[in-house]
Amino acid sequence: DIQMTQSPPSLSASVGDRVTITCRASQVIHNYLAWYQQKPGEVPKLLISAASILESGVPSRFSGSGYGTDFSLTISGLQPEDVATYYCQKYNVDHFTFGPGTKVDLK
Amino acid sequence: ELQLVESGGGLVKPGESLRLSCAASGFIFRRYSMNWVRQAPGKGLEWVTAMSGSGTETYYADSVKGRFSIFRDNSKESLYLQMDSLRVEDTAIYYCAKGDEDFVRLIDFWGQGILVTVSS
């Protein structure tokens, strides 16, 4: 099975900072990679599909990149409402595994 | 308005069974794949199982294969999860989640979740 890892497990940043989270697949998954945001006490929300396609309504400060095995989610100018745990998920074959998550909070 | 409402959770003993239900509304249910995803208390998301809109494809995580069964009734716009031989480690919030198309791919909408507790 393909394993998904994320780094860092957690980070603290200031409002306005540029934040980057990485996600790595143990095998090539092309661009079959999604990013989800889960705010405290809420259900997850889809942010990005196909590694880099921003979902409708998602602020443009969020962006995704990568292909193959290495991916990243960037928040260009962290806002207080971005405090959340972020998960990547692969969806190319029969096990739709999530990464372990990256918790983002404010410094 | 899209809605996914889970029901059937609760407290059971190890080895017992439980069936979760998910009532869908606000979209053409038969056209979309559906998933169950769980989250143990204070932990990350774990994809559990998924089924295509037509019901012809099903997939299971290794951790539940052979114990859990997903099925759907498109006439009732409902999704189900039959959970047998439950273990303590199955304790989690279980989310019903809608796929973005007929084939199983990514998830674009989540229910509020329901708690399943397995404890003696």
mmCIF file of C-alpha atoms in Angstrom:
data_model
loop_
_atom_site.group_PDB
_atom_site.id
_atom_site.type_symbol
_atom_site.label_atom_id
_atom_site.label_comp_id
_atom_site.label_asym_id
_atom_site.label_seq_id
_atom_site.Cartn_x
_atom_site.Cartn_y
_atom_site.Cartn_z
ATOM 1 C CA ASP A 1 0.000 0.000 0.000
ATOM 2 C CA ILE A 2 1.033 3.572 -0.649
ATOM 3 C CA GLN A 3 1.879 5.460 2.529
ATOM 4 C CA MET A 4 1.401 9.203 2.963
ATOM 5 C CA THR A 5 3.597 11.307 5.209
ATOM 6 C CA GLN A 6 3.363 14.985 6.097
ATOM 7 C CA SER A 7 5.817 17.454 7.582
ATOM 8 C CA PRO A 8 5.998 19.139 9.894
ATOM 9 C CA PRO A 9 3.493 17.487 12.291
ATOM 10 C CA SER A 10 2.776 20.934 13.693
ATOM 11 C CA LEU A 11 3.893 24.516 13.296
ATOM 12 C CA SER A 12 3.346 27.910 14.861
ATOM 13 C CA ALA A 13 3.454 31.021 12.732
ATOM 14 C CA SER A 14 2.526 34.672 12.934
ATOM 15 C CA VAL A 15 -0.284 36.413 11.095
ATOM 16 C CA GLY A 16 0.968 37.291 7.640
ATOM 17 C CA ASP A 17 3.627 34.597 7.517
ATOM 18 C CA ARG A 18 4.060 32.311 4.545
ATOM 19 C CA VAL A 19 3.449 28.725 5.645
ATOM 20 C CA THR A 20 4.344 25.599 3.676
ATOM 21 C CA ILE A 21 3.267 22.050 4.483
ATOM 22 C CA THR A 22 4.685 19.112 2.597
ATOM 23 C CA CYS A 23 3.121 15.753 1.782
ATOM 24 C CA ARG A 24 5.014 12.779 0.406
ATOM 25 C CA ALA A 25 3.689 9.567 -1.113
ATOM 26 C CA SER A 26 5.698 6.352 -0.908
ATOM 27 C CA GLN A 27 4.970 5.671 -4.599
ATOM 28 C CA VAL A 28 4.074 7.803 -7.592
ATOM 29 C CA ILE A 29 0.497 9.057 -7.439
ATOM 30 C CA HIS A 30 0.759 11.517 -10.358
ATOM 31 C CA ASN A 31 -1.441 14.462 -9.330
ATOM 32 C CA TYR A 32 -4.147 12.463 -7.524
ATOM 33 C CA LEU A 33 -3.702 14.461 -4.357
ATOM 34 C CA ALA A 34 -6.208 16.497 -2.358
ATOM 35 C CA TRP A 35 -5.781 18.836 0.594
ATOM 36 C CA TYR A 36 -8.370 19.244 3.357
ATOM 37 C CA GLN A 37 -8.666 21.741 6.188
ATOM 38 C CA GLN A 38 -10.229 20.773 9.513
ATOM 39 C CA LYS A 39 -10.785 23.636 11.933
ATOM 40 C CA PRO A 40 -11.181 22.803 15.634
ATOM 41 C CA GLY A 41 -14.601 21.302 16.294
ATOM 42 C CA GLU A 42 -15.549 21.277 12.618
ATOM 43 C CA VAL A 43 -15.738 18.722 9.824
ATOM 44 C CA PRO A 44 -13.035 18.664 7.140
ATOM 45 C CA LYS A 45 -13.349 20.883 4.106
ATOM 46 C CA LEU A 46 -11.868 20.266 0.668
ATOM 47 C CA LEU A 47 -9.367 22.979 -0.269
ATOM 48 C CA ILE A 48 -7.447 21.659 -3.262
ATOM 49 C CA SER A 49 -7.861 18.812 -5.739
ATOM 50 C CA ALA A 50 -5.536 17.440 -8.413
ATOM 51 C CA ALA A 51 -2.611 18.747 -6.367
ATOM 52 C CA SER A 52 -3.100 22.366 -7.416
ATOM 53 C CA ILE A 53 -6.751 23.161 -8.274
ATOM 54 C CA LEU A 54 -8.292 25.509 -5.734
ATOM 55 C CA GLU A 55 -11.889 24.686 -4.852
ATOM 56 C CA SER A 56 -14.518 27.344 -5.358
ATOM 57 C CA GLY A 57 -14.695 29.774 -2.451
ATOM 58 C CA VAL A 58 -11.276 28.929 -1.050
ATOM 59 C CA PRO A 59 -9.182 32.075 -0.501
ATOM 60 C CA SER A 60 -6.453 32.646 -3.062
ATOM 61 C CA ARG A 61 -3.790 32.737 -0.339
ATOM 62 C CA PHE A 62 -3.989 28.932 -0.438
ATOM 63 C CA SER A 63 -2.075 27.161 -3.190
ATOM 64 C CA GLY A 64 -0.930 23.651 -3.938
ATOM 65 C CA SER A 65 1.854 22.228 -6.042
ATOM 66 C CA GLY A 66 3.671 19.028 -6.793
ATOM 67 C CA TYR A 67 3.516 15.901 -8.921
ATOM 68 C CA GLY A 68 4.552 12.297 -8.562
ATOM 69 C CA THR A 69 5.511 11.782 -4.927
ATOM 70 C CA ASP A 70 6.168 15.229 -3.467
ATOM 71 C CA PHE A 71 3.517 17.847 -2.849
ATOM 72 C CA SER A 72 3.083 21.039 -0.888
ATOM 73 C CA LEU A 73 0.351 23.303 0.430
ATOM 74 C CA THR A 74 1.255 26.952 0.887
ATOM 75 C CA ILE A 75 -0.620 29.644 2.763
ATOM 76 C CA SER A 76 0.666 33.016 1.555
ATOM 77 C CA GLY A 77 -0.141 35.299 4.437
ATOM 78 C CA LEU A 78 -1.500 33.279 7.357
ATOM 79 C CA GLN A 79 -4.773 34.552 8.820
ATOM 80 C CA PRO A 80 -6.278 33.781 12.244
ATOM 81 C CA GLU A 81 -9.086 31.821 10.570
ATOM 82 C CA ASP A 82 -6.504 29.478 9.035
ATOM 83 C CA VAL A 83 -5.780 27.852 12.409
ATOM 84 C CA ALA A 84 -6.590 24.231 11.616
ATOM 85 C CA THR A 85 -5.183 20.817 10.909
ATOM 86 C CA TYR A 86 -4.400 20.185 7.258
ATOM 87 C CA TYR A 87 -4.524 16.731 5.690
ATOM 88 C CA CYS A 88 -3.414 15.472 2.316
ATOM 89 C CA GLN A 89 -5.170 12.490 0.730
ATOM 90 C CA LYS A 90 -4.279 10.382 -2.274
ATOM 91 C CA TYR A 91 -7.082 9.198 -4.507
ATOM 92 C CA ASN A 92 -5.510 7.377 -7.445
ATOM 93 C CA VAL A 93 -6.191 3.727 -6.626
ATOM 94 C CA ASP A 94 -8.029 1.593 -4.171
ATOM 95 C CA HIS A 95 -6.809 2.837 -0.802
ATOM 96 C CA PHE A 96 -7.665 6.499 -0.380
ATOM 97 C CA THR A 97 -5.176 7.155 2.387
ATOM 98 C CA PHE A 98 -4.911 10.392 4.339
ATOM 99 C CA GLY A 99 -1.665 11.824 5.596
ATOM 100 C CA PRO A 100 -1.269 12.126 9.380
ATOM 101 C CA GLY A 101 -2.038 15.844 9.359
ATOM 102 C CA THR A 102 -0.219 19.100 10.091
ATOM 103 C CA LYS A 103 -1.557 21.285 12.879
ATOM 104 C CA VAL A 104 -1.169 25.009 12.232
ATOM 105 C CA ASP A 105 -1.605 27.536 15.011
ATOM 106 C CA LEU A 106 -0.670 31.130 15.745
ATOM 107 C CA LYS A 107 2.541 32.154 17.440
ATOM 108 C CA GLU B 1 -28.640 22.458 0.273
ATOM 109 C CA LEU B 2 -26.456 19.385 0.604
ATOM 110 C CA GLN B 3 -27.050 17.365 3.732
ATOM 111 C CA LEU B 4 -25.626 14.119 5.069
ATOM 112 C CA VAL B 5 -27.082 12.955 8.373
ATOM 113 C CA GLU B 6 -25.548 9.988 10.132
ATOM 114 C CA SER B 7 -27.371 7.815 12.654
ATOM 115 C CA GLY B 8 -26.973 4.512 14.473
ATOM 116 C CA GLY B 9 -23.902 5.214 16.575
ATOM 117 C CA GLY B 10 -23.516 4.398 20.230
ATOM 118 C CA LEU B 11 -21.754 2.224 22.798
ATOM 119 C CA VAL B 12 -21.125 -1.435 22.074
ATOM 120 C CA LYS B 13 -18.922 -4.161 23.518
ATOM 121 C CA PRO B 14 -15.942 -5.690 21.714
ATOM 122 C CA GLY B 15 -17.080 -8.366 19.298
ATOM 123 C CA GLU B 16 -20.532 -6.876 18.834
ATOM 124 C CA SER B 17 -22.056 -5.384 15.683
ATOM 125 C CA LEU B 18 -23.471 -2.009 14.753
ATOM 126 C CA ARG B 19 -24.990 -0.522 11.611
ATOM 127 C CA LEU B 20 -24.560 3.120 10.716
ATOM 128 C CA SER B 21 -26.897 4.914 8.343
ATOM 129 C CA CYS B 22 -26.460 8.117 6.380
ATOM 130 C CA ALA B 23 -29.426 9.963 4.885
ATOM 131 C CA ALA B 24 -28.507 12.165 1.942
ATOM 132 C CA SER B 25 -30.365 15.095 0.446
ATOM 133 C CA GLY B 26 -29.726 18.076 -1.783
ATOM 134 C CA PHE B 27 -27.997 16.178 -4.605
ATOM 135 C CA ILE B 28 -28.698 13.301 -6.998
ATOM 136 C CA PHE B 29 -27.461 10.548 -4.709
ATOM 137 C CA ARG B 30 -27.093 7.771 -7.295
ATOM 138 C CA ARG B 31 -24.649 9.878 -9.336
ATOM 139 C CA TYR B 32 -21.999 10.129 -6.649
ATOM 140 C CA SER B 33 -19.636 7.829 -4.847
ATOM 141 C CA MET B 34 -19.869 7.768 -1.077
ATOM 142 C CA ASN B 35 -17.336 7.161 1.673
ATOM 143 C CA TRP B 36 -17.046 6.465 5.359
ATOM 144 C CA VAL B 37 -14.128 8.162 7.086
ATOM 145 C CA ARG B 38 -13.396 7.919 10.802
ATOM 146 C CA GLN B 39 -11.500 9.940 13.349
ATOM 147 C CA ALA B 40 -10.488 8.510 16.699
ATOM 148 C CA PRO B 41 -10.654 11.001 19.594
ATOM 149 C CA GLY B 42 -7.857 13.536 19.199
ATOM 150 C CA LYS B 43 -6.418 11.716 16.181
ATOM 151 C CA GLY B 44 -6.248 12.179 12.421
ATOM 152 C CA LEU B 45 -8.560 11.151 9.628
ATOM 153 C CA GLU B 46 -8.689 7.508 8.545
ATOM 154 C CA TRP B 47 -10.432 6.570 5.305
ATOM 155 C CA VAL B 48 -12.506 3.431 5.974
ATOM 156 C CA THR B 49 -14.466 2.438 2.879
ATOM 157 C CA ALA B 50 -16.052 3.771 -0.295
ATOM 158 C CA MET B 51 -18.602 2.762 -2.897
ATOM 159 C CA SER B 52 -19.247 4.100 -6.385
ATOM 160 C CA GLY B 53 -22.551 5.709 -7.272
ATOM 161 C CA SER B 54 -23.761 2.656 -9.139
ATOM 162 C CA GLY B 55 -22.558 0.357 -6.369
ATOM 163 C CA THR B 56 -20.295 -1.610 -8.695
ATOM 164 C CA GLU B 57 -17.033 -0.564 -7.014
ATOM 165 C CA THR B 58 -16.257 -0.979 -3.352
ATOM 166 C CA TYR B 59 -13.019 -0.425 -1.495
ATOM 167 C CA TYR B 60 -11.967 -1.055 2.098
ATOM 168 C CA ALA B 61 -9.073 -0.077 4.316
ATOM 169 C CA ASP B 62 -7.030 -3.070 5.435
ATOM 170 C CA SER B 63 -7.945 -2.304 9.049
ATOM 171 C CA VAL B 64 -11.636 -3.083 8.449
ATOM 172 C CA LYS B 65 -11.600 -5.494 5.502
ATOM 173 C CA GLY B 66 -13.622 -8.598 6.279
ATOM 174 C CA ARG B 67 -15.363 -6.962 9.254
ATOM 175 C CA PHE B 68 -17.085 -3.906 7.766
ATOM 176 C CA SER B 69 -19.429 -3.748 4.774
ATOM 177 C CA ILE B 70 -20.570 -0.674 2.903
ATOM 178 C CA PHE B 71 -23.820 -0.649 0.984
ATOM 179 C CA ARG B 72 -26.247 1.867 -0.387
ATOM 180 C CA ASP B 73 -29.896 2.094 -1.355
ATOM 181 C CA ASN B 74 -30.157 4.651 -4.126
ATOM 182 C CA SER B 75 -33.975 4.534 -4.016
ATOM 183 C CA LYS B 76 -33.838 5.717 -0.407
ATOM 184 C CA GLU B 77 -30.808 7.995 -0.958
ATOM 185 C CA SER B 78 -29.097 6.292 1.916
ATOM 186 C CA LEU B 79 -25.667 4.882 2.682
ATOM 187 C CA TYR B 80 -24.927 2.251 5.292
ATOM 188 C CA LEU B 81 -21.969 0.798 7.138
ATOM 189 C CA GLN B 82 -22.357 -2.622 8.693
ATOM 190 C CA MET B 83 -19.677 -3.067 11.337
ATOM 191 C CA ASP B 84 -19.109 -6.573 12.726
ATOM 192 C CA SER B 85 -16.553 -7.960 15.184
ATOM 193 C CA LEU B 86 -15.980 -4.495 16.560
ATOM 194 C CA ARG B 87 -12.741 -3.767 18.373
ATOM 195 C CA VAL B 88 -11.761 -1.140 20.924
ATOM 196 C CA GLU B 89 -9.629 0.501 18.251
ATOM 197 C CA ASP B 90 -12.719 1.081 16.088
ATOM 198 C CA THR B 91 -13.818 3.751 18.565
ATOM 199 C CA ALA B 92 -14.124 6.969 16.567
ATOM 200 C CA ILE B 93 -16.366 9.564 15.044
ATOM 201 C CA TYR B 94 -17.599 8.127 11.760
ATOM 202 C CA TYR B 95 -18.223 10.583 8.938
ATOM 203 C CA CYS B 96 -20.402 9.919 5.925
ATOM 204 C CA ALA B 97 -18.788 11.749 3.025
ATOM 205 C CA LYS B 98 -19.806 12.453 -0.563
ATOM 206 C CA GLY B 99 -17.488 11.896 -3.486
ATOM 207 C CA ASP B 100 -17.070 14.348 -6.297
ATOM 208 C CA GLU B 101 -18.251 11.976 -9.043
ATOM 209 C CA ASP B 102 -19.655 8.476 -9.702
ATOM 210 C CA PHE B 103 -16.270 6.768 -9.472
ATOM 211 C CA VAL B 104 -14.513 6.739 -6.141
ATOM 212 C CA ARG B 105 -12.081 9.637 -5.997
ATOM 213 C CA LEU B 106 -11.899 12.539 -3.597
ATOM 214 C CA ILE B 107 -14.418 13.755 -1.042
ATOM 215 C CA ASP B 108 -16.152 17.094 -1.499
ATOM 216 C CA PHE B 109 -18.693 17.155 1.338
ATOM 217 C CA TRP B 110 -18.851 15.697 4.831
ATOM 218 C CA GLY B 111 -21.618 14.916 7.285
ATOM 219 C CA GLN B 112 -21.348 16.038 10.892
ATOM 220 C CA GLY B 113 -20.291 12.583 12.046
ATOM 221 C CA ILE B 114 -21.504 10.135 14.660
ATOM 222 C CA LEU B 115 -19.667 8.627 17.594
ATOM 223 C CA VAL B 116 -19.083 4.909 17.894
ATOM 224 C CA THR B 117 -17.594 3.722 21.167
ATOM 225 C CA VAL B 118 -16.385 0.153 21.590
ATOM 226 C CA SER B 119 -15.698 -0.661 25.217
ATOM 227 C CA SER B 120 -16.277 -3.465 27.674
#
